[in-house]
Short mmCIF file of C-alpha atoms and ligand atoms in Angstrom, two decimals:
data_model
loop_
_atom_site.label_atom_id
_atom_site.label_comp_id
_atom_site.label_asym_id
_atom_site.label_seq_id
_atom_site.Cartn_x
_atom_site.Cartn_y
_atom_site.Cartn_z
CA MET A 30 -0.07 -0.33 0.52
CA THR A 31 1.50 3.38 -1.31
CA PHE A 32 -0.64 5.52 1.72
CA LYS A 33 -1.06 5.53 5.28
CA THR A 34 -3.78 3.99 6.83
CA LEU A 35 -4.67 3.99 10.06
CA ASP A 36 -2.65 1.43 10.87
CA ASP A 37 -0.19 3.74 10.94
CA LEU A 38 -2.63 6.28 13.68
CA GLU A 39 -1.72 6.98 17.28
CA SER A 40 -4.44 6.40 18.97
CA GLY A 41 -6.91 9.04 21.03
CA GLN A 42 -6.17 12.67 18.47
CA ARG A 43 -8.26 15.06 17.25
CA VAL A 44 -9.08 13.72 13.53
CA LEU A 45 -11.46 14.94 10.27
CA VAL A 46 -12.58 12.51 8.70
CA ARG A 47 -13.82 12.86 4.55
CA LEU A 48 -16.49 9.88 3.83
CA ASP A 49 -18.93 9.97 0.79
CA LEU A 50 -22.29 9.50 1.77
CA ASN A 51 -23.60 11.37 -1.77
CA SER A 52 -27.01 9.53 -1.78
CA PRO A 53 -30.25 8.71 -3.79
CA VAL A 54 -32.76 11.02 -2.04
CA GLU A 55 -36.41 10.30 -3.32
CA ASP A 56 -39.18 13.22 -2.58
CA GLY A 57 -36.93 14.78 -0.29
CA GLU A 58 -36.27 11.07 1.52
CA VAL A 59 -32.42 10.24 1.90
CA GLN A 60 -32.17 6.43 0.74
CA ASP A 61 -29.67 4.28 2.97
CA ASN A 62 -27.05 3.02 0.75
CA ARG A 63 -23.81 0.79 0.77
CA ARG A 64 -21.96 3.58 1.20
CA PHE A 65 -23.00 4.38 4.43
CA ASP A 66 -22.39 0.67 5.31
CA ARG A 67 -18.62 0.28 4.23
CA HIS A 68 -18.17 4.15 6.03
CA ALA A 69 -19.05 2.92 9.09
CA THR A 70 -15.84 0.40 9.56
CA THR A 71 -13.57 3.01 9.25
CA VAL A 72 -16.29 5.88 11.45
CA LYS A 73 -16.25 2.71 14.04
CA GLU A 74 -13.16 1.95 13.86
CA LEU A 75 -12.08 5.86 14.95
CA ALA A 76 -14.20 6.29 16.98
CA GLU A 77 -13.03 2.86 19.11
CA ASN A 78 -9.84 4.10 19.33
CA ASP A 79 -10.78 7.04 20.91
CA HIS A 80 -10.35 9.70 18.88
CA ARG A 81 -12.03 12.66 18.32
CA VAL A 82 -13.96 12.15 14.90
CA VAL A 83 -15.58 14.81 12.77
CA LEU A 84 -17.16 13.69 9.30
CA MET A 85 -17.29 15.60 6.14
CA ALA A 86 -19.37 14.92 3.37
CA HIS A 87 -21.17 15.95 0.34
CA GLN A 88 -24.98 15.36 -0.76
CA GLY A 89 -25.88 16.48 -4.51
CA ARG A 90 -24.72 19.57 -6.12
CA PRO A 91 -26.15 23.23 -5.17
CA GLY A 92 -29.36 23.30 -7.13
CA ASP A 93 -30.05 19.94 -7.94
CA ASP A 94 -33.09 17.86 -6.39
CA ASP A 95 -30.47 15.54 -3.96
CA PHE A 96 -29.25 19.01 -2.81
CA VAL A 97 -30.15 18.45 0.83
CA SER A 98 -28.67 18.75 4.09
CA LEU A 99 -26.48 15.95 6.14
CA GLU A 100 -28.87 15.48 8.99
CA GLN A 101 -30.93 12.78 7.72
CA HIS A 102 -26.98 11.43 6.86
CA ALA A 103 -26.30 11.62 10.59
CA ASP A 104 -29.45 9.15 11.70
CA ILE A 105 -28.85 6.67 8.85
CA LEU A 106 -25.15 6.24 9.92
CA ALA A 107 -25.55 5.88 13.12
CA GLY A 108 -27.79 3.27 12.72
CA HIS A 109 -25.24 1.25 11.11
CA ILE A 110 -22.18 2.14 13.20
CA GLY A 111 -24.81 1.30 16.50
CA MET A 112 -23.41 5.07 17.77
CA ASP A 113 -24.46 8.32 18.24
CA VAL A 114 -23.97 10.41 15.68
CA GLU A 115 -24.27 14.20 16.31
CA PHE A 116 -25.03 16.64 13.57
CA VAL A 117 -24.05 20.11 13.40
CA ALA A 118 -26.06 22.49 10.33
CA ASP A 119 -22.57 24.30 9.96
CA THR A 120 -19.04 23.60 8.23
CA TYR A 121 -16.66 25.58 9.73
CA GLY A 122 -18.77 28.42 11.57
CA ASP A 123 -19.19 29.33 15.04
CA ASP A 124 -21.62 26.65 15.81
CA ALA A 125 -19.71 24.38 14.28
CA LEU A 126 -16.12 24.90 16.32
CA ASP A 127 -18.15 24.71 19.38
CA ALA A 128 -19.33 22.04 18.53
CA ILE A 129 -16.23 20.53 17.82
CA ARG A 130 -14.01 21.50 20.83
CA SER A 131 -16.60 19.68 23.75
CA LEU A 132 -15.96 16.76 21.99
CA GLU A 133 -15.25 14.27 24.11
CA GLY A 134 -12.82 10.57 22.63
CA GLY A 135 -14.76 7.89 21.43
CA ASP A 136 -17.58 10.78 20.08
CA VAL A 137 -18.43 11.00 16.53
CA LEU A 138 -20.18 13.98 14.78
CA LEU A 139 -20.84 15.04 11.15
CA LEU A 140 -20.72 18.57 9.84
CA GLU A 141 -22.92 20.28 7.30
CA ASN A 142 -23.17 19.18 3.73
CA THR A 143 -19.25 20.58 2.66
CA ARG A 144 -20.90 21.63 -1.23
CA MET A 145 -22.70 24.68 1.22
CA VAL A 146 -19.24 26.17 1.12
CA ASP A 147 -18.65 28.03 -1.61
CA GLU A 148 -15.04 27.25 -1.61
CA GLU A 149 -15.99 23.77 -1.99
CA LEU A 150 -16.52 23.08 -4.92
CA PRO A 151 -14.58 24.76 -7.89
CA GLU A 152 -11.55 22.29 -9.13
CA GLU A 153 -8.61 23.76 -8.58
CA ASP A 154 -5.32 23.18 -7.40
CA PRO A 155 -4.66 21.82 -3.72
CA GLU A 156 -2.32 24.93 -2.92
CA THR A 157 -4.80 27.04 -3.82
CA LYS A 158 -7.77 24.45 -1.59
CA ALA A 159 -5.53 24.93 1.36
CA GLU A 160 -4.88 28.73 1.33
CA THR A 161 -8.92 28.47 1.69
CA ALA A 162 -10.54 29.75 4.96
CA PHE A 163 -12.52 27.11 5.15
CA VAL A 164 -9.45 24.21 5.43
CA LYS A 165 -7.55 26.92 7.42
CA THR A 166 -10.53 27.29 9.68
CA LEU A 167 -11.11 23.58 10.52
CA SER A 168 -7.54 22.38 9.72
CA GLU A 169 -6.52 23.71 13.58
CA GLU A 170 -8.66 21.87 15.33
CA PHE A 171 -7.29 18.62 14.29
CA ASP A 172 -4.50 16.56 14.63
CA ALA A 173 -4.56 14.51 11.33
CA TYR A 174 -6.90 13.81 8.38
CA VAL A 175 -8.25 10.82 6.91
CA ASN A 176 -9.86 10.62 3.51
CA ASP A 177 -12.14 7.67 2.17
CA ALA A 178 -13.91 8.87 -0.16
CA TYR A 179 -12.32 6.83 -2.72
CA SER A 180 -15.75 7.08 -4.87
CA ALA A 181 -15.11 11.49 -5.19
CA ALA A 182 -11.44 10.61 -5.15
CA HIS A 183 -11.34 12.40 -8.92
CA ARG A 184 -12.62 15.71 -7.46
CA LYS A 185 -10.44 17.96 -6.84
CA HIS A 186 -12.63 20.14 -4.09
CA ALA A 187 -11.53 21.71 -1.11
CA SER A 188 -12.65 18.82 1.55
CA LEU A 189 -10.64 16.27 -0.11
CA VAL A 190 -7.23 18.23 -1.92
CA GLY A 191 -6.94 20.53 0.43
CA PHE A 192 -6.27 19.05 3.84
CA PRO A 193 -3.33 16.77 3.09
CA LEU A 194 -1.07 19.84 2.34
CA VAL A 195 -1.47 21.10 5.80
CA LEU A 196 -2.41 17.63 7.65
CA PRO A 197 -1.15 14.69 8.30
CA SER A 198 -3.22 12.45 6.25
CA TYR A 199 -4.04 8.86 6.61
CA ALA A 200 -6.30 6.74 3.65
CA GLY A 201 -9.94 4.92 5.38
CA ARG A 202 -10.61 1.23 5.52
CA VAL A 203 -13.25 2.06 2.15
CA MET A 204 -9.93 4.02 0.51
CA GLU A 205 -7.68 1.04 0.74
CA SER A 206 -10.24 -1.46 -0.11
CA GLU A 207 -11.61 0.60 -3.28
CA TYR A 208 -8.29 1.66 -4.64
CA GLU A 209 -6.85 -2.09 -4.18
CA ALA A 210 -9.08 -3.67 -6.20
CA ASN A 211 -9.92 -0.72 -8.39
CA SER A 212 -6.33 -0.41 -9.99
CA SER A 213 -6.11 -4.25 -9.77
CA ILE A 214 -6.63 -4.35 -13.33
CA ALA A 215 -3.68 -2.15 -14.04
CA THR A 216 -1.25 -3.57 -11.59
CA ARG A 217 -2.20 -7.13 -11.57
CA GLU A 218 -0.89 -9.86 -14.65
CA PHE A 219 -3.88 -13.11 -15.48
CA ASP A 220 -2.52 -15.48 -16.83
CA GLY A 221 -5.89 -16.94 -17.91
CA ASP A 222 -8.43 -14.33 -20.06
CA VAL A 223 -9.94 -11.37 -18.53
CA THR A 224 -13.01 -10.28 -19.27
CA MET A 225 -14.82 -6.68 -18.62
CA VAL A 226 -18.73 -6.08 -19.14
CA VAL A 227 -19.50 -3.08 -19.94
CA GLY A 228 -23.05 -1.62 -19.73
CA GLY A 229 -24.41 1.66 -18.28
CA THR A 230 -25.42 4.84 -20.04
CA LYS A 231 -22.57 6.88 -21.03
CA ALA A 232 -21.10 5.90 -24.46
CA THR A 233 -17.35 7.70 -23.64
CA ASP A 234 -17.54 5.64 -20.03
CA VAL A 235 -17.06 2.45 -23.25
CA ILE A 236 -15.01 4.02 -25.41
CA GLY A 237 -12.89 5.09 -22.98
CA VAL A 238 -12.45 1.86 -21.17
CA MET A 239 -11.94 -0.27 -24.07
CA ASN A 240 -9.10 2.60 -25.06
CA ALA A 241 -7.10 2.57 -22.01
CA LEU A 242 -7.66 -1.30 -21.90
CA ASP A 243 -7.44 -3.41 -25.04
CA GLU A 244 -4.01 -4.17 -23.67
CA LYS A 245 -5.18 -6.70 -20.46
CA VAL A 246 -8.53 -7.07 -22.19
CA ASP A 247 -9.20 -10.52 -24.07
CA GLN A 248 -13.31 -9.29 -24.93
CA PHE A 249 -15.29 -7.12 -24.09
CA LEU A 250 -19.32 -7.84 -23.40
CA LEU A 251 -21.32 -4.95 -24.00
CA GLY A 252 -25.17 -3.96 -23.30
CA GLY A 253 -27.01 -1.58 -21.62
CA ILE A 254 -27.18 1.93 -23.50
CA ALA A 255 -23.97 2.04 -24.80
CA GLY A 256 -24.16 -0.97 -26.32
CA GLU A 257 -26.81 -0.15 -28.27
CA LEU A 258 -24.74 3.11 -29.99
CA PHE A 259 -21.97 0.16 -30.72
CA LEU A 260 -25.03 -1.99 -32.52
CA ARG A 261 -25.70 1.47 -34.53
CA ALA A 262 -22.29 1.35 -35.65
CA ASP A 263 -22.67 -1.99 -37.05
CA GLY A 264 -25.26 -1.11 -38.78
CA HIS A 265 -29.02 -1.96 -37.07
CA ASP A 266 -31.97 -0.14 -36.52
CA VAL A 267 -31.30 0.19 -32.45
CA GLY A 268 -29.89 3.17 -30.23
CA TYR A 269 -32.05 5.97 -31.78
CA ASP A 270 -33.90 8.24 -30.06
CA LEU A 271 -37.76 7.97 -30.45
CA GLU A 272 -40.28 10.48 -29.98
CA GLY A 273 -39.31 12.15 -26.22
CA MET A 274 -36.30 10.76 -25.79
CA ASN A 275 -32.62 11.27 -24.69
CA LEU A 276 -30.60 8.71 -24.67
CA PHE A 277 -28.40 7.98 -27.55
CA ASP A 278 -28.84 10.49 -30.63
CA GLU A 279 -26.68 13.01 -28.87
CA GLN A 280 -24.49 11.05 -27.85
CA TRP A 281 -24.23 9.27 -31.31
CA GLU A 282 -23.53 13.24 -32.81
CA LYS A 283 -20.28 13.67 -30.19
CA ASN A 284 -19.17 10.30 -30.54
CA GLU A 285 -20.35 8.17 -34.27
CA GLU A 286 -16.82 8.43 -35.44
CA THR A 287 -14.93 7.32 -32.46
CA ILE A 288 -17.29 4.44 -32.46
CA ARG A 289 -16.47 3.62 -35.67
CA ASN A 290 -13.26 3.95 -35.13
CA VAL A 291 -13.40 1.83 -32.47
CA LEU A 292 -15.16 -1.49 -33.50
CA ASP A 293 -13.38 -1.06 -36.07
CA GLU A 294 -10.02 -1.62 -34.66
CA LYS A 295 -10.62 -3.26 -32.05
CA GLY A 296 -13.68 -5.47 -33.09
CA ASP A 297 -12.26 -8.57 -32.68
CA GLN A 298 -12.45 -7.32 -28.72
CA ILE A 299 -15.71 -6.80 -28.50
CA VAL A 300 -19.02 -8.18 -28.33
CA LEU A 301 -22.11 -6.85 -29.12
CA ALA A 302 -25.72 -8.50 -27.69
CA THR A 303 -27.19 -10.46 -29.97
CA ASP A 304 -30.76 -9.72 -29.17
CA LEU A 305 -32.54 -7.23 -27.34
CA ALA A 306 -35.83 -6.70 -25.13
CA PHE A 307 -39.06 -4.45 -25.30
CA GLU A 308 -41.86 -3.97 -23.55
CA ASP A 309 -45.06 -5.71 -26.15
CA GLU A 310 -48.52 -4.58 -25.91
CA ASN A 311 -49.54 -6.29 -22.79
CA ASP A 312 -46.87 -3.94 -20.90
CA GLU A 313 -44.59 -7.67 -20.60
CA ARG A 314 -40.72 -8.25 -22.08
CA ALA A 315 -39.97 -9.34 -25.02
CA GLU A 316 -37.38 -10.40 -27.16
CA ILE A 317 -36.00 -10.09 -30.68
CA PRO A 318 -32.85 -10.66 -32.74
CA VAL A 319 -30.92 -8.36 -33.36
CA ALA A 320 -30.64 -9.63 -36.79
CA SER A 321 -34.41 -9.41 -37.26
CA ILE A 322 -34.50 -5.66 -36.09
CA THR A 323 -35.61 -3.71 -39.81
CA GLU A 324 -37.51 -0.80 -38.30
CA LYS A 325 -36.46 2.27 -36.05
CA ASP A 326 -39.60 2.08 -33.76
CA THR A 327 -39.19 0.82 -30.35
CA ALA A 328 -37.07 1.30 -27.33
CA TYR A 329 -34.79 -1.50 -26.23
CA LEU A 330 -34.86 -1.71 -22.54
CA ASP A 331 -32.61 -4.79 -22.37
CA VAL A 332 -29.85 -7.07 -24.53
CA GLY A 333 -31.52 -10.32 -24.51
CA SER A 334 -31.69 -13.93 -22.62
CA ASP A 335 -29.62 -15.43 -26.11
CA THR A 336 -27.18 -12.49 -25.16
CA VAL A 337 -26.51 -13.98 -21.71
CA ALA A 338 -26.07 -17.38 -22.87
CA THR A 339 -23.82 -16.35 -25.26
CA TYR A 340 -22.03 -14.09 -22.49
CA THR A 341 -22.00 -16.68 -20.53
CA PRO A 342 -19.39 -19.19 -21.34
CA TYR A 343 -16.80 -15.89 -22.05
CA ILE A 344 -16.91 -15.22 -18.06
CA HIS A 345 -16.65 -18.71 -16.99
CA ASP A 346 -13.52 -18.89 -19.41
CA SER A 347 -12.53 -16.32 -18.23
CA GLU A 348 -9.88 -15.85 -14.64
CA ALA A 349 -10.56 -12.44 -14.00
CA VAL A 350 -13.54 -10.09 -14.85
CA PHE A 351 -14.10 -6.49 -14.63
CA VAL A 352 -18.06 -4.66 -14.93
CA LYS A 353 -19.16 -1.59 -15.39
CA GLY A 354 -22.32 -0.81 -16.03
CA ALA A 355 -25.94 -2.34 -16.13
CA LEU A 356 -26.72 -4.30 -19.21
CA GLY A 357 -30.31 -3.10 -19.30
CA LEU A 358 -33.05 -0.64 -16.86
CA PHE A 359 -32.04 -3.05 -13.94
CA GLU A 360 -34.11 -1.07 -11.87
CA ASP A 361 -37.71 -2.69 -13.73
CA GLU A 362 -37.99 -5.99 -12.81
CA ARG A 363 -38.37 -7.05 -16.82
CA PHE A 364 -35.32 -5.93 -17.53
CA ALA A 365 -33.14 -6.79 -15.33
CA THR A 366 -32.25 -9.86 -17.14
CA GLY A 367 -29.64 -8.49 -18.91
CA THR A 368 -27.46 -7.45 -15.66
CA THR A 369 -28.42 -10.48 -12.79
CA GLY A 370 -27.65 -12.69 -15.96
CA VAL A 371 -23.68 -11.67 -15.89
CA LEU A 372 -23.68 -11.30 -12.23
CA GLU A 373 -24.68 -14.84 -11.86
CA ALA A 374 -22.65 -16.18 -14.31
CA ILE A 375 -19.78 -14.12 -12.49
CA ALA A 376 -20.83 -15.33 -9.37
CA ASP A 377 -20.92 -18.97 -10.37
CA THR A 378 -17.09 -18.68 -11.19
CA ASP A 379 -14.33 -18.68 -9.02
CA CYS A 380 -12.92 -15.39 -10.81
CA PHE A 381 -11.37 -12.65 -9.79
CA SER A 382 -14.04 -9.91 -10.20
CA VAL A 383 -15.21 -6.07 -9.99
CA VAL A 384 -18.26 -4.91 -9.93
CA GLY A 385 -18.22 -1.60 -10.47
CA GLY A 386 -20.36 2.12 -11.03
CA GLY A 387 -22.72 3.74 -8.33
CA ASP A 388 -26.03 2.12 -9.88
CA THR A 389 -24.87 -0.93 -11.60
CA SER A 390 -23.91 -1.80 -7.97
CA ARG A 391 -26.95 -2.13 -6.34
CA ALA A 392 -28.11 -4.92 -8.56
CA ILE A 393 -26.28 -6.91 -6.69
CA GLU A 394 -28.60 -6.23 -3.31
CA MET A 395 -31.87 -5.88 -5.54
CA TYR A 396 -32.05 -9.79 -7.18
CA GLY A 397 -30.46 -10.75 -4.00
CA MET A 398 -27.04 -11.58 -4.54
CA SER A 399 -24.13 -11.48 -1.88
CA GLU A 400 -21.28 -9.44 -2.28
CA ASP A 401 -19.05 -11.87 -0.97
CA ASP A 402 -19.86 -13.68 -4.76
CA PHE A 403 -17.39 -11.41 -6.11
CA SER A 404 -14.12 -10.25 -4.98
CA HIS A 405 -14.68 -6.35 -4.87
CA VAL A 406 -17.85 -4.44 -5.34
CA SER A 407 -17.07 -0.85 -5.54
CA ILE A 408 -18.75 1.63 -4.65
CA ALA A 409 -17.06 4.62 -7.07
CA GLY A 410 -18.74 5.25 -10.41
CA GLY A 411 -16.93 7.70 -11.78
CA ALA A 412 -13.90 7.69 -9.89
CA TYR A 413 -14.00 3.62 -10.62
CA ILE A 414 -14.32 4.42 -14.05
CA ARG A 415 -11.10 6.57 -14.34
CA ALA A 416 -9.16 3.93 -12.26
CA LEU A 417 -10.13 1.53 -15.12
CA THR A 418 -8.68 3.82 -18.31
CA GLY A 419 -5.28 4.77 -15.03
CA GLU A 420 -6.78 8.43 -15.15
CA SER A 421 -5.49 10.28 -11.85
CA LEU A 422 -7.95 10.35 -8.59
CA PRO A 423 -6.19 13.53 -7.15
CA ALA A 424 -7.30 12.55 -3.94
CA VAL A 425 -5.62 9.52 -3.62
CA GLU A 426 -2.59 11.26 -5.44
CA LEU A 427 -2.13 14.23 -1.98
CA LEU A 428 -2.65 10.51 0.16
CA GLN A 429 0.48 8.40 -1.60
CA GLU A 430 2.70 12.32 -1.34
CA ASN A 431 1.89 12.72 2.78
N1 ATP B 258 -31.29 -0.14 -22.22
C1 ATP B 258 -31.64 0.88 -20.97
N2 ATP B 258 -32.27 1.88 -21.14
C2 ATP B 258 -31.99 2.57 -20.47
N3 ATP B 258 -31.35 2.56 -19.42
C3 ATP B 258 -30.56 1.72 -19.70
C4 ATP B 258 -30.58 0.51 -20.41
N4 ATP B 258 -29.40 0.28 -19.99
C5 ATP B 258 -29.12 0.11 -18.71
N5 ATP B 258 -29.79 1.60 -18.20
C6 ATP B 258 -28.73 2.45 -17.12
O1 ATP B 258 -28.36 2.69 -17.08
C7 ATP B 258 -27.88 3.14 -15.62
C8 ATP B 258 -26.78 2.42 -15.24
O2 ATP B 258 -26.14 2.91 -16.07
P1 ATP B 258 -24.58 4.32 -15.22
O3 ATP B 258 -24.10 4.63 -16.58
O4 ATP B 258 -25.19 4.93 -15.20
O5 ATP B 258 -23.55 3.84 -14.77
P2 ATP B 258 -23.07 2.95 -13.43
O6 ATP B 258 -22.12 2.97 -13.75
O7 ATP B 258 -23.99 2.45 -12.59
O8 ATP B 258 -23.62 4.65 -12.90
P3 ATP B 258 -22.50 5.33 -12.11
O9 ATP B 258 -21.84 5.81 -13.29
O10 ATP B 258 -23.43 6.98 -12.51
O11 ATP B 258 -21.76 5.45 -10.79
C9 ATP B 258 -29.36 1.78 -14.70
O12 ATP B 258 -29.68 2.86 -14.08
C10 ATP B 258 -29.89 1.63 -15.88
O13 ATP B 258 -30.77 1.63 -15.96
O1 3PG B 259 -21.93 9.58 -6.30
C1 3PG B 259 -20.72 9.79 -6.47
O2 3PG B 259 -20.04 9.63 -7.71
C2 3PG B 259 -19.45 11.10 -6.01
O3 3PG B 259 -20.07 11.29 -4.93
C3 3PG B 259 -18.90 12.07 -7.23
O4 3PG B 259 -20.52 12.75 -6.95
P1 3PG B 259 -20.19 14.30 -7.93
O5 3PG B 259 -20.14 13.58 -9.44
O6 3PG B 259 -21.57 15.01 -8.31
O7 3PG B 259 -19.00 14.71 -7.67
#
């Protein structure tokens, strides 16, 4: 491990901890999710080592519906660690400082949403962030900084890159495990086949992964919105926006040439869906072979069962399988077959497997699978894709320099 961890942290200190508790919010209700459960390990360990633990996190983006206070997050987190989590609706003002100074060893306090601080969001160099009033004021109150927010590590925000320049810094347990697993595709050598399952909504994610990993990966199995755009490039009447949709055509305009080039250059490594699923006149799942599609008149919401049957042998014959992005609208049970079919094929083997993508990894718990069926289930999305493509994660690099 190339950074200091909690094993290196003397007990009984004043510790400022950055988590990523960014969660789905439905009608103002913050939804519990695996991020709370994973970060609870770090928080509990710090409290049990008699530290005065102060937590920072963000929720949503200013102006978005999910941009809310962290008050609910404190209660959800408390439920996961089985301890009180005090909340103060302030980040670095007098209320926050008073709350911080009144803590005793083993206490846990959550500060307000970091994105309510003007200096937090602009992506700036760590040196600039270290000079902000936010970082300078808070860092005076602490002996150490712990960054556990791997899934936000691609952001050059003050709470992520400002503190490591002014406080001794350590990786939390989530940071450790996510870094280890997500960098493994780049750092580990596999004797057998390596397979990547790539889907989801963003063609640029799929293109980035293929361009970065074509030397490492033997086959890319495609699905989702991105997979349909590759089918469109392959000459099929799919991957088009129908009335009222905005999933395909804008991406196609921006990426057509790149998609065609990737398909030409890496075609022997790319496996496309052989059939797709849609909602029939009875609102039920129906499937159609891609070769039989001759009209641009249907919205396809999943890859079909024949595609799963085609993809399964690749997975069974692989030493390592990495997943990024869902193969269908898995949130609707009728269109979960592609995503769950592939995940079950992975679970059936003892290959090294990493499942990533904030939305995709939710499919595991939604459909009764266990995280233990996989080597690692990442809670990161954008950060995971950057790890796979070898792009920098500024907050991780700063921990390594500390
Ligand atoms: N054919 C499809 N039609 C509509 N939605 C789809 C389809 N295929 C996949 N999706 C959607 O793609 C989403 C997952 O893709 P996304 O690009 O968000 O990847 P992720 O890695 O899971 O998330 P993130 O990158 O945001 O962490 C799912 O929520 C799913 O509903
Ligand atoms: O949920 C996430 O992907 C991370 O928390 C990053 O959130 P952001 O994309 O709003 O920076």
